[in-house]
Short mmCIF file of C-alpha atoms and ligand atoms in Angstrom, two decimals:
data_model
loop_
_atom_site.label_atom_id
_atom_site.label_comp_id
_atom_site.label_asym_id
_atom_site.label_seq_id
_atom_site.Cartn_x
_atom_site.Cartn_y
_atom_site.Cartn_z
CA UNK A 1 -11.38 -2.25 35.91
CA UNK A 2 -9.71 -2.86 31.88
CA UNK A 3 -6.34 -1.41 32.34
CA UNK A 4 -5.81 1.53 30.00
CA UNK A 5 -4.26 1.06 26.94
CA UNK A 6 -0.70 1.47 26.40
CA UNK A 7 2.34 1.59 23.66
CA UNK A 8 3.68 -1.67 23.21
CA UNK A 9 7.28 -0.48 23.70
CA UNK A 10 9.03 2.01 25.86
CA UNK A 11 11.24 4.73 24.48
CA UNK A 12 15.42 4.29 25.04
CA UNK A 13 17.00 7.26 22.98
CA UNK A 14 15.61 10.75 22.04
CA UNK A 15 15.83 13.66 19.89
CA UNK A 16 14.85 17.18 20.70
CA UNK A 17 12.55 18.96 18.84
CA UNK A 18 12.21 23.13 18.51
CA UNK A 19 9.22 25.08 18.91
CA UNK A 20 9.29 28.34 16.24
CA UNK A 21 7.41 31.42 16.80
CA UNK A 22 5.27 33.09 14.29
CA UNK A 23 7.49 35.77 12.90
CA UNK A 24 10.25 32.89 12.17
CA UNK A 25 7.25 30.83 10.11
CA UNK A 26 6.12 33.60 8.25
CA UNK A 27 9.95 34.25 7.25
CA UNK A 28 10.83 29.99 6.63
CA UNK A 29 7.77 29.61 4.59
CA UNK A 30 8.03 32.64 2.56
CA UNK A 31 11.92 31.30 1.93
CA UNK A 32 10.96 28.22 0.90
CA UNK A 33 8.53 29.49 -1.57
CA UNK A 34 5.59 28.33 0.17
CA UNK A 35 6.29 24.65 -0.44
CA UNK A 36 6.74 22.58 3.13
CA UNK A 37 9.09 20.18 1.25
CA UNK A 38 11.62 22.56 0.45
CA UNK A 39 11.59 23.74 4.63
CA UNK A 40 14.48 22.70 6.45
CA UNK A 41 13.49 20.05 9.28
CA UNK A 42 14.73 22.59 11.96
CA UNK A 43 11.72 24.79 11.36
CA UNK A 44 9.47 22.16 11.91
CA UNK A 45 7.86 21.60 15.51
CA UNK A 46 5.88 18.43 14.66
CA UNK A 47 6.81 16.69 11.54
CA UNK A 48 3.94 14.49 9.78
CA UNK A 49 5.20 15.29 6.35
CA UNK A 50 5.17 11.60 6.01
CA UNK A 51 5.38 8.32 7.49
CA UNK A 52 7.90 6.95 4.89
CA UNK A 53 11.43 6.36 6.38
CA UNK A 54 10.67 8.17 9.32
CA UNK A 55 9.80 5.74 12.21
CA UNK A 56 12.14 5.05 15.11
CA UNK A 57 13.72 1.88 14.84
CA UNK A 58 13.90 -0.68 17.42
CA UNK A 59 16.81 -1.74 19.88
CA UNK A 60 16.35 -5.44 17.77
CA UNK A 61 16.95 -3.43 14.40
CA UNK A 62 20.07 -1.57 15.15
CA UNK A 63 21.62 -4.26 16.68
CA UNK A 64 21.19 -5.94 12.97
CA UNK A 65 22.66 -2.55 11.71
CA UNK A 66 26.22 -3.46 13.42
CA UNK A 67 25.34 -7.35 11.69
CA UNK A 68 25.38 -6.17 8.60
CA UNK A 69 28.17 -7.09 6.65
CA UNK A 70 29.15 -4.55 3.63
CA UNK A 71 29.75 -7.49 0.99
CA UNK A 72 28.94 -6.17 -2.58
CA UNK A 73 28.16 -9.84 -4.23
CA UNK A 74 26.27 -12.40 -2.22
CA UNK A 75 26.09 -10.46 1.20
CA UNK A 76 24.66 -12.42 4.09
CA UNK A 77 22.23 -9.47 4.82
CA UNK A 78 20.92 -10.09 1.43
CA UNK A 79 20.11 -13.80 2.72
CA UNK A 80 18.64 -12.63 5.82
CA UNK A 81 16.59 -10.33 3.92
CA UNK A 82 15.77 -13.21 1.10
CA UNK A 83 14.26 -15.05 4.03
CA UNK A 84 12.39 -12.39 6.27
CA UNK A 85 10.42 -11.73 2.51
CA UNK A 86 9.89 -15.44 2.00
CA UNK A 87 8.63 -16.13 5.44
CA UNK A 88 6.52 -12.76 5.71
CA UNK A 89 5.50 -12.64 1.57
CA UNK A 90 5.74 -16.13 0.11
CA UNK A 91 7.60 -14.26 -2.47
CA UNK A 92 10.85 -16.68 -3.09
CA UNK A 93 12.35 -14.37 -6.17
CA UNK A 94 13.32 -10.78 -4.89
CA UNK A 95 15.56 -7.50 -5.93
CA UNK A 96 16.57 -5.28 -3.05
CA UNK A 97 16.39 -1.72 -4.57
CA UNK A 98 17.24 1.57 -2.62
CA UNK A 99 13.24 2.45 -1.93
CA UNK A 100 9.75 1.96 -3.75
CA UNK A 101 9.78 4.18 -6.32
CA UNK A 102 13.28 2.30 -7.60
CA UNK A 103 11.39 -0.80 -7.43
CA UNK A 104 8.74 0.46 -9.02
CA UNK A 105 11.38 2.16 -12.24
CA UNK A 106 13.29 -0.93 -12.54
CA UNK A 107 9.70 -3.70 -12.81
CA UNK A 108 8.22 -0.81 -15.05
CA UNK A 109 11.51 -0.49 -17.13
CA UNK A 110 10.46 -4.12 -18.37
CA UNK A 111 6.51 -4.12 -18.04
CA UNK A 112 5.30 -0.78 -18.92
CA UNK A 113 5.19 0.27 -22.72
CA UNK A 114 3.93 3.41 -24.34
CA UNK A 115 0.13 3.70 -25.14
CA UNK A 116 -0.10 0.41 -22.22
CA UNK A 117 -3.34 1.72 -19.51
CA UNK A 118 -2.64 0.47 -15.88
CA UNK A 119 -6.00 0.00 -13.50
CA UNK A 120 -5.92 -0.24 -10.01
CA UNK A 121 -7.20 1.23 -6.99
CA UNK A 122 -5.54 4.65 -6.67
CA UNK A 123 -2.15 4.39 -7.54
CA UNK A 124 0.57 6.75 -5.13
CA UNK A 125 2.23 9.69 -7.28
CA UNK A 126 5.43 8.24 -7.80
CA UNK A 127 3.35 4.90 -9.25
CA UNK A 128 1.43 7.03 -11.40
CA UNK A 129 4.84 9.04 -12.30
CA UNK A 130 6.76 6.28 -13.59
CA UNK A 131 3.44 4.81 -15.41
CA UNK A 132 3.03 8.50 -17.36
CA UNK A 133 6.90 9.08 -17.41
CA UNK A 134 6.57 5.92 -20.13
CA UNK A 135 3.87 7.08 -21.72
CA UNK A 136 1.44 5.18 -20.30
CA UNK A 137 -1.83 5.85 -18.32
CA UNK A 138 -2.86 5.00 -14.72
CA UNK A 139 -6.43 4.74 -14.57
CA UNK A 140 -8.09 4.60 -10.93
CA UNK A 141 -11.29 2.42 -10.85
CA UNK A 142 -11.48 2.80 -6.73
CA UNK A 143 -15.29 2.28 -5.39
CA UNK A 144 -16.45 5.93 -5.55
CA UNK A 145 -17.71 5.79 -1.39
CA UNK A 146 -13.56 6.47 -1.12
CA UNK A 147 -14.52 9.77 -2.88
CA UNK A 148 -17.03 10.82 -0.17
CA UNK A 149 -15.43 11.46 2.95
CA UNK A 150 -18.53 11.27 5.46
CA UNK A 151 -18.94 7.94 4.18
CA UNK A 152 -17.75 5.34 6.59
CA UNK A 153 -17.42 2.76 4.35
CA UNK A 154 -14.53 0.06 5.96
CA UNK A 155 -12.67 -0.97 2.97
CA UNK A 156 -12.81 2.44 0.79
CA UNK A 157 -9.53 1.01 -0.69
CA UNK A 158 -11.26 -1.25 -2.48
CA UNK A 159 -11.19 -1.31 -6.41
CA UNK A 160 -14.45 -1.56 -8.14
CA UNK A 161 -14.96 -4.46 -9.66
CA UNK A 162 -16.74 -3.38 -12.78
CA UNK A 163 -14.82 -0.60 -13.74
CA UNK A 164 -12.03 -2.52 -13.17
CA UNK A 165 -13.48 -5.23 -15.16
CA UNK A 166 -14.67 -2.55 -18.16
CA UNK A 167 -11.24 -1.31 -18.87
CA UNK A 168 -10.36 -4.85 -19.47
CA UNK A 169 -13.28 -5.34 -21.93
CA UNK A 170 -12.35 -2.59 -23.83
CA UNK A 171 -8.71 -2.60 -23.77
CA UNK A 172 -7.53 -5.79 -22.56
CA UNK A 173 -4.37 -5.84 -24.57
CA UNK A 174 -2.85 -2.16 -23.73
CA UNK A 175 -2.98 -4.08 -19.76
CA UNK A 176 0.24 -5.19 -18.92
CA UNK A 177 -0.87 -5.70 -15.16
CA UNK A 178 -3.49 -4.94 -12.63
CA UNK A 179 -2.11 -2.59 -9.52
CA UNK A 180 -3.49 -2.84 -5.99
CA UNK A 181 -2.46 -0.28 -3.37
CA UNK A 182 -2.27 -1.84 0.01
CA UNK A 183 -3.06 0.09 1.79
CA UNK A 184 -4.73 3.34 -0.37
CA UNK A 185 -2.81 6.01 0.01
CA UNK A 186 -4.02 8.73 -2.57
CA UNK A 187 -7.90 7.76 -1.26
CA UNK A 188 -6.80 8.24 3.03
CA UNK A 189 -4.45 4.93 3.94
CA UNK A 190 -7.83 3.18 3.32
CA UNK A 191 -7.86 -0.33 3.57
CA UNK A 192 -8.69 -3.64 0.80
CA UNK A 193 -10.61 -6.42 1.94
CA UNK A 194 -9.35 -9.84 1.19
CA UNK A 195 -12.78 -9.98 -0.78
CA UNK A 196 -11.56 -7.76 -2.79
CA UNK A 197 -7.82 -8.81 -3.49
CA UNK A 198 -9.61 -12.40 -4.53
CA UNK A 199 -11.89 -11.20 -6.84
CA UNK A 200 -9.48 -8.94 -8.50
CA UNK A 201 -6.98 -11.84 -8.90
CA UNK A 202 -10.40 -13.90 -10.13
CA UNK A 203 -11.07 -10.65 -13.03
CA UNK A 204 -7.43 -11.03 -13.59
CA UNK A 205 -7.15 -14.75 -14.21
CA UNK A 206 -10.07 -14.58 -16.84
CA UNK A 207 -8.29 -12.03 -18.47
CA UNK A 208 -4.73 -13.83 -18.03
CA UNK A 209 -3.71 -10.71 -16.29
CA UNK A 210 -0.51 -9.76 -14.20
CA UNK A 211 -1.66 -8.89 -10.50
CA UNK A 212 1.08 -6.14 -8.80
CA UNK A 213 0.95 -5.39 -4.92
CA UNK A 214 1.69 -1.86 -3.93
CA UNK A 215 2.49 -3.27 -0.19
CA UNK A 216 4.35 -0.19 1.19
CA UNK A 217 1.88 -0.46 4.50
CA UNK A 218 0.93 -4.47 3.53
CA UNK A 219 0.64 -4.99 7.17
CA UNK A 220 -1.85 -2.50 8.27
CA UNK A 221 -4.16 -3.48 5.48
CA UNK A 222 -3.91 -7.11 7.15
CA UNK A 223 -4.26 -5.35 10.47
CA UNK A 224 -7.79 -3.56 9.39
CA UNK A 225 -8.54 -7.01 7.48
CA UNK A 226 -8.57 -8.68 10.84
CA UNK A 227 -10.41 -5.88 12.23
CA UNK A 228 -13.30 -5.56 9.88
CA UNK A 229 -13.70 -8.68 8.09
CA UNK A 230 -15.83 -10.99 10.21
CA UNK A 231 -14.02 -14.35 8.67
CA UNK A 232 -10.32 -13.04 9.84
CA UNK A 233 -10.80 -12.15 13.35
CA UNK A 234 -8.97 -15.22 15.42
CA UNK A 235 -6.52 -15.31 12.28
CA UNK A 236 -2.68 -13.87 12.49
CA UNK A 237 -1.48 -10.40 11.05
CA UNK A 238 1.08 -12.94 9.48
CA UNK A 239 -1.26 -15.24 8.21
CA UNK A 240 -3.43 -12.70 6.59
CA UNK A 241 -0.30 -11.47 5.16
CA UNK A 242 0.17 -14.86 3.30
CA UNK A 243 -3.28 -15.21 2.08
CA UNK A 244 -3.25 -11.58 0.80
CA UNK A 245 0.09 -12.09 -1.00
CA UNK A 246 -1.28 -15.34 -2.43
CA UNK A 247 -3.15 -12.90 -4.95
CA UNK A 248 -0.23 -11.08 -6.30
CA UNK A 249 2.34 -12.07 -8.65
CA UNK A 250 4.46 -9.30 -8.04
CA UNK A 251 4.71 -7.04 -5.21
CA UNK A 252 6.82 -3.97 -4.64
CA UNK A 253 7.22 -2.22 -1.50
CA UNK A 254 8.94 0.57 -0.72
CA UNK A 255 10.10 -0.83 3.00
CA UNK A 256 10.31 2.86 4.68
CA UNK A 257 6.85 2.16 6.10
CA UNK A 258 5.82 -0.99 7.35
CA UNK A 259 9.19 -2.14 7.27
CA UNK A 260 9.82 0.53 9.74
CA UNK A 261 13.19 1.34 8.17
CA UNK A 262 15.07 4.99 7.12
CA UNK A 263 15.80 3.51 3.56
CA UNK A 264 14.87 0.34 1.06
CA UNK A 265 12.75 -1.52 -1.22
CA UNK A 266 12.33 -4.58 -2.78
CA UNK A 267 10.66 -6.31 -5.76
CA UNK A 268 8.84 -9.66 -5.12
CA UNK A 269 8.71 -12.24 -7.91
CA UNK A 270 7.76 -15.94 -8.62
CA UNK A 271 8.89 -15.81 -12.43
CA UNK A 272 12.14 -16.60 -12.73
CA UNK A 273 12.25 -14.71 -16.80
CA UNK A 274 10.91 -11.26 -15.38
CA UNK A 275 13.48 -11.81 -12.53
CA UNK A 276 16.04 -12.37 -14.97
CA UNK A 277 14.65 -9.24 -17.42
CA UNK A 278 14.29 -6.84 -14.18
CA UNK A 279 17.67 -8.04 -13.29
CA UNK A 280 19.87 -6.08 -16.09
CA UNK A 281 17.40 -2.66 -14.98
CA UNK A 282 18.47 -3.54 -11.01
CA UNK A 283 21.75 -3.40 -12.59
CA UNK A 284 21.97 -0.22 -14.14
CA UNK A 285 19.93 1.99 -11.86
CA UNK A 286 20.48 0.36 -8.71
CA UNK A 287 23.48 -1.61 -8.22
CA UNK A 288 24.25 -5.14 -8.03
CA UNK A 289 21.18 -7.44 -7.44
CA UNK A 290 22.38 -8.45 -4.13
CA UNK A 291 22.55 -5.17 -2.63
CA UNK A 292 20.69 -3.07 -5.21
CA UNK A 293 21.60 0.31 -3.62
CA UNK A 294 21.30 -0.84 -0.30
CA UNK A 295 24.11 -1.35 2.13
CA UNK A 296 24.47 -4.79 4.01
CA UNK A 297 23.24 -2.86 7.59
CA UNK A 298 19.92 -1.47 5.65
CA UNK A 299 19.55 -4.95 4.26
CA UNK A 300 19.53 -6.53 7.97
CA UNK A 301 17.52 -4.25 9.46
CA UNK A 302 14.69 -4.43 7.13
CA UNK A 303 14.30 -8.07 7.83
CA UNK A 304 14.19 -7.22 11.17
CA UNK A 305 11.45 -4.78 10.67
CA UNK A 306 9.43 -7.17 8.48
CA UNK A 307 9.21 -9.77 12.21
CA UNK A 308 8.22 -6.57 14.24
CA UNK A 309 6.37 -4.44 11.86
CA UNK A 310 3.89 -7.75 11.43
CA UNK A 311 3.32 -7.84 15.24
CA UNK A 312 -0.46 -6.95 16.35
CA UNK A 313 0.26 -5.43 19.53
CA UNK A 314 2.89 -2.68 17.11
CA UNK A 315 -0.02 -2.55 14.84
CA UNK A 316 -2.59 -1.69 17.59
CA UNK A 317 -0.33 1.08 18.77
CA UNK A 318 0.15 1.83 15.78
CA UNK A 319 -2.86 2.63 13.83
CA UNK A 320 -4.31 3.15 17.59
CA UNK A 321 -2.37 6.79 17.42
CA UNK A 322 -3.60 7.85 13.98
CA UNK A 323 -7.30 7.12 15.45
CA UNK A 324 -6.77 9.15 18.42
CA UNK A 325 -5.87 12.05 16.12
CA UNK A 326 -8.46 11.63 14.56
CA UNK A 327 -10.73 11.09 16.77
CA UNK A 328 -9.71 14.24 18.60
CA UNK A 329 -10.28 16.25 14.79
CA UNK A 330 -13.40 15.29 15.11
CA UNK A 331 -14.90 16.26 18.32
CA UNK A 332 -13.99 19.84 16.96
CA UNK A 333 -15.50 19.32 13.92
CA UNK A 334 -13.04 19.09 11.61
CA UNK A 335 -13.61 17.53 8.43
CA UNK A 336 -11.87 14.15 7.45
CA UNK A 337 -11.32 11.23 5.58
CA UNK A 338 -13.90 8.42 8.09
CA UNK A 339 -13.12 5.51 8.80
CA UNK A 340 -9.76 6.94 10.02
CA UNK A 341 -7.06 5.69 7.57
CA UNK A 342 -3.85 3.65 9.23
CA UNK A 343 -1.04 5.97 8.69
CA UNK A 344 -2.59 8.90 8.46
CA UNK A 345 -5.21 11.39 9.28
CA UNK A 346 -6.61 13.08 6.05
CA UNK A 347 -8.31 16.56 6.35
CA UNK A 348 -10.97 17.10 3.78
CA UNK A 349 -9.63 20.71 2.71
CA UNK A 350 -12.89 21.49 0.36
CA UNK A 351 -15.32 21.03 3.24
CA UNK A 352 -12.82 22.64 5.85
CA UNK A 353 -12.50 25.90 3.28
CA UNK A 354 -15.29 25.86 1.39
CA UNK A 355 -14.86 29.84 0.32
CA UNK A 356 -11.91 28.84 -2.02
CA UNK A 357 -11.87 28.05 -5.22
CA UNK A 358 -9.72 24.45 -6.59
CA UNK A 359 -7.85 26.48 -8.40
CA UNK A 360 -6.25 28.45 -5.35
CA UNK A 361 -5.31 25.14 -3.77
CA UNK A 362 -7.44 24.86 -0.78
CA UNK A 363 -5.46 21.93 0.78
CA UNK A 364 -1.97 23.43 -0.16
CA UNK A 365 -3.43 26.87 1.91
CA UNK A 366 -4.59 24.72 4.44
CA UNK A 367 -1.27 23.08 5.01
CA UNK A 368 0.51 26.50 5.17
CA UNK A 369 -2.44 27.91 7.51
CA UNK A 370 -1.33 24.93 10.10
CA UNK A 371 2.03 24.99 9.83
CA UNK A 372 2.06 29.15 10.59
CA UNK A 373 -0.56 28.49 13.24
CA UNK A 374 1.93 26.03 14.95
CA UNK A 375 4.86 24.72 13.25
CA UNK A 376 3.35 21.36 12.29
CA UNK A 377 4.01 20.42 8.83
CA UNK A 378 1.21 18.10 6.89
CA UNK A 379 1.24 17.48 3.24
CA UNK A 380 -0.84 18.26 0.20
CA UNK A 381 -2.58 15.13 -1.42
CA UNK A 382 -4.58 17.17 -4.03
CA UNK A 383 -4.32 18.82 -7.21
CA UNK A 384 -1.15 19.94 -6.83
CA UNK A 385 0.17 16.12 -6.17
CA UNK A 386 -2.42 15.09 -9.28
CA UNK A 387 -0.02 17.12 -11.63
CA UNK A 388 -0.92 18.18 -15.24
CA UNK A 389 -2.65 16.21 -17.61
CA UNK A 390 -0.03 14.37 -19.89
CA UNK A 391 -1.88 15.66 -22.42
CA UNK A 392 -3.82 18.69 -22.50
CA UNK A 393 -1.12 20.26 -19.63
CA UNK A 394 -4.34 21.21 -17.72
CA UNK A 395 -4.40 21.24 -14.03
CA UNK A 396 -6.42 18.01 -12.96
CA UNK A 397 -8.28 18.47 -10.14
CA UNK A 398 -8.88 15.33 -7.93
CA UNK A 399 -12.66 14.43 -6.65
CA UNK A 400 -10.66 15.53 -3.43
CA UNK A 401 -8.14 17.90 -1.27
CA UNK A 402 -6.63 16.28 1.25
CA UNK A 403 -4.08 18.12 4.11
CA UNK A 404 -2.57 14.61 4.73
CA UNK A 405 -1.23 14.32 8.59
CA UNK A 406 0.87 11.27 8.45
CA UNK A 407 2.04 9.97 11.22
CA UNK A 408 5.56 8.27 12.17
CA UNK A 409 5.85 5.12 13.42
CA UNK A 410 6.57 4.64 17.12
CA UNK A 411 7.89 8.72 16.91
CA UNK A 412 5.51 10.83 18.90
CA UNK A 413 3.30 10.51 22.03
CA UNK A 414 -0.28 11.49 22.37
CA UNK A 415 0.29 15.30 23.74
CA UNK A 416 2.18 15.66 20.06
CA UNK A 417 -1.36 14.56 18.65
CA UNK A 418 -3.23 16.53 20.89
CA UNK A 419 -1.20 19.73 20.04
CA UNK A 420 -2.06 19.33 16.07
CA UNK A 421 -5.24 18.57 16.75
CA UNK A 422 -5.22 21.76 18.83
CA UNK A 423 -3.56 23.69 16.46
CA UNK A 424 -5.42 22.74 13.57
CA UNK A 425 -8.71 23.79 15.54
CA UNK A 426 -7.14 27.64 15.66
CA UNK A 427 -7.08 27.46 11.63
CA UNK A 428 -10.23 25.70 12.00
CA UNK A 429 -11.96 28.55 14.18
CA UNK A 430 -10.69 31.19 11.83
CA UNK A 431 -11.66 29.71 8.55
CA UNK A 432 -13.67 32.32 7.20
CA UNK A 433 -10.91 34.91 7.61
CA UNK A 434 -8.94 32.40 5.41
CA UNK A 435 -9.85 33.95 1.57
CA UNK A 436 -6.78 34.10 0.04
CA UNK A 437 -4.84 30.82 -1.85
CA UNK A 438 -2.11 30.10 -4.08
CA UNK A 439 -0.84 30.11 -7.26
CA UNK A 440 1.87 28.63 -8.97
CA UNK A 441 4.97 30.37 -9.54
CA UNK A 442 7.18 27.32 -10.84
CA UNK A 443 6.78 23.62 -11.36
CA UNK A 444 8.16 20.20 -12.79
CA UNK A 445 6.43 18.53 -15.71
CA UNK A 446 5.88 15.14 -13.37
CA UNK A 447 5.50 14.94 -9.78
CA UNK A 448 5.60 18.79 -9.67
CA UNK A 449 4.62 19.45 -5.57
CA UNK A 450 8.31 18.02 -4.49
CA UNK A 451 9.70 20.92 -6.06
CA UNK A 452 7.20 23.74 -6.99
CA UNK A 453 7.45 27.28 -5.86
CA UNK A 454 3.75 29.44 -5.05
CA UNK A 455 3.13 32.23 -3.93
CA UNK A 456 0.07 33.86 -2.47
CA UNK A 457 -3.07 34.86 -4.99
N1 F0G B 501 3.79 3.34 -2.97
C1 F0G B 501 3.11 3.95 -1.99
C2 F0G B 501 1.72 3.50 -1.68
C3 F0G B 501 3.71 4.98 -1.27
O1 F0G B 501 3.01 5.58 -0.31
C4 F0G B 501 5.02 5.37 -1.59
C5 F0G B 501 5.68 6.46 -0.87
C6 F0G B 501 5.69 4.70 -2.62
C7 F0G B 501 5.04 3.69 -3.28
C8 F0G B 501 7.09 5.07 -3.02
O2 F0G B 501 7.99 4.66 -2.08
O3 F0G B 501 9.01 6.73 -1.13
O4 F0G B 501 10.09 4.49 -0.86
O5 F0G B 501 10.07 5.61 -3.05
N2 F0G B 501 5.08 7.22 -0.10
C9 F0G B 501 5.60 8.26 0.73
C10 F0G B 501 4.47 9.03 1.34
C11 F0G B 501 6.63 9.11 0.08
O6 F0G B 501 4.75 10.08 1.96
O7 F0G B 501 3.33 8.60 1.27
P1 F0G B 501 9.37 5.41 -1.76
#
């Protein structure tokens, strides 16, 4: 008999979690003006919020916490980071910042212009935030299959090729750089095949384009690359990790995911004048460029978690987890995002609440809907996320609302999956009773769902 399968790790230190009843949701939610950010973490039972600095690090990685040394200028963590990028990336130029979106305003703060358009696969929110912050545009050219969630399509984070290719006909010169998202957030933690990565650094050499890596989860793309892609099979998470980093020129990642750390980023360079220009912007937002907001411990540990978040038998566990979700969604009936994404479980809220309008919010109601039914708080990828148009200040309203369940790495067991999965079928089972949505009470002029306050319609 095939043994079962099994975490790759067992669990040496934990944290205990509160179960709310109804009366004390109804109260927490109203509080925080119907907006699961602004909820204290107490009130939450099961917290898949996000994925992104919330994994359990390993034995291996706080042991390189007490390593660390605290030097501000030339800090051996910063070496032992240096390397773990080099060896894992190929990248030998690199900034440490404090997370992603840092990386992301300090390479911008030299790249991105006013009136400049950015294509890519679907860039996250705080991409597309610091893209229309300067004035620019993001414009997503992903494969439309991403856009139809019964579609099982494996690589629906693909880019396609010819709209890709037609912005650069058009508009070559307002391109400062191509963007890939590895793995696709926005479109369900949907993979890129290394097809695609080498034909968009192909379109981008004919062009004499820039190619940027998004790599916050780098290493489950390579993990679903060696899955799906017939050529990769017998080849290493690490090596597929070099060959898809061979395509970029510049990478940032915010290290919170596959890193499997609580806080950092870095930038990933091999031209030594935009090292030198992002440099002065490290600098002034982050610190100095051997620590860039970091301390020495955070430094350490993120090496660390580039070795072990790289590891197949992690991986499997891993994105393993997120399929069992969803897998268990499913046999209910629930709507979703298929193939199942790799950090994350995305509920299609139009077809799960089909009686409300877009411009209640159907994923934002569904989110509130699980997190009374049960105290599990999920996030909204939809049109709250998609913000105003820059220009008209209209409400844009994405091809589609997502209740994201993102899942922590090496966090929760199975019976934590099985009781969202649970819960969500409740909500599920009462959907029709579900007629009333939200509205908007308050709100940011760029990346407004952190902060906004609704209400019900
Ligand atoms: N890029 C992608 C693809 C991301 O998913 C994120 C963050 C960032 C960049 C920014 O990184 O948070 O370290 O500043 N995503 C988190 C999420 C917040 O929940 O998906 P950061």
């Amino acid at each position: 008999m095939e043994l079962p399968f099994s975490e790759s790790y067992r669990i040496k230190m934990v944290e205990t979690i509160r179960k709310s009843n109804l009366e004390e949701r109804q109260k927490w939610i109203k509080d925080a003006k119907y907006n699961l950010f602004l909820l204290k973490s107490e009130q939450v039972f099961i917290d898949l919020l996000t994925d992104s600095g919330t994994g359990a690090m390993s034995d291996k990685q706080w042991s390189e916490m007490m390593l660390g040394d605290e030097s501000y200028a030339g800090a051996s963590s910063y070496y032992k980071m240096k390397e773990a990028i080099f060896n894992i990336t190929g990248f030998d130029y690199f900034l440490p910042t404090h997370q992603g979106r840092a990386a992301e305003n300090v390479l911008f703060s030299v790249l991105v212009k006013e009136g400049n358009l950015v294509p890519g696969n679907s860039h996250f929110d705080t991409t597309k935030g610091h893209i229309e912050f300067r004035k620019a545009f993001a414009i997503d050219c992903t494969i439309d299959e991403a856009f139809d969630t019964t579609c099982n399509h494996p690589f629906k984070g693909n880019v396609d090729l010819e709209k890709l290719e037609d912005v650069l006909k058009k508009s070559a010169d307002k391109v400062p750089f191509i963007i890939m998202t590895l793995t696709n957030n926005s479109a369900g933690g949907q993979p890129v095949s290394m097809e695609n990565l080498r034909m968009v650094r192909q379109i981008a050499d004919r062009y004499g384009k820039i190619v940027l890596f998004d790599s916050a989860r780098f290493a489950e793309n390579a993990y679903f690359i060696k899955l799906r892609e017939e050529k990769y099979k017998d080849v290493s998470i690490r090596a597929i990790a070099l060959e898809i980093f061979s395509y970029a020129d510049i990478i940032t990642m915010s290290s919170k995911k596959d890193a499997i750390v609580n806080i950092g980023g870095f930038i990933g360079m091999r031209d030594d004048e935009l090292f030198r220009q992002c440099c002065m912007f490290n600098i002034m937002f982050e610190g100095y460029i051997t620590y860039g907001g970091l301390a020495g411990r955070d430094m350490n540990a993120i090496a660390q978690g580039l070795y072990e978040g790289t590891d197949f038998e992690y991986l499997n566990t891993r994105v393993k987890q997120v399929e069992y979700l969803g897998n268990r969604l499913m046999e209910f009936g629930i709507p979703i995002q298929q193939p199942i994404g790799g950090h994350a479980v995305f509920v299609d809220a139009k077809r799960f609440l089909p009686g409300l309008k877009k411009e209640e919010f159907q994923a934002q109601t569904l989110a509130i809907q699980l997190y009374l039914e049960s105290g599990v708080r999920g996030v909204e990828i939809g049109a709250l996320m998609a913000d105003r148009d820059p220009i008209t200040r209209e409400n844009r309203y994405p091809k589609l609302e997502f209740l994201r369940l993102a899942i922590p790495r090496r966090v929760y067991t199975n019976n934590h999956m099985d009781v969202v999965a649970v819960a969500l079928k409740n909500v599920f089972d009462r959907r029709n009773e579900l007629t009333r949505g939200m509205r908007i009470i308050r709100e940011a002029p760029i990346m407004r769902h952190f902060t906004i306050e609704l209400d019900l319609v």
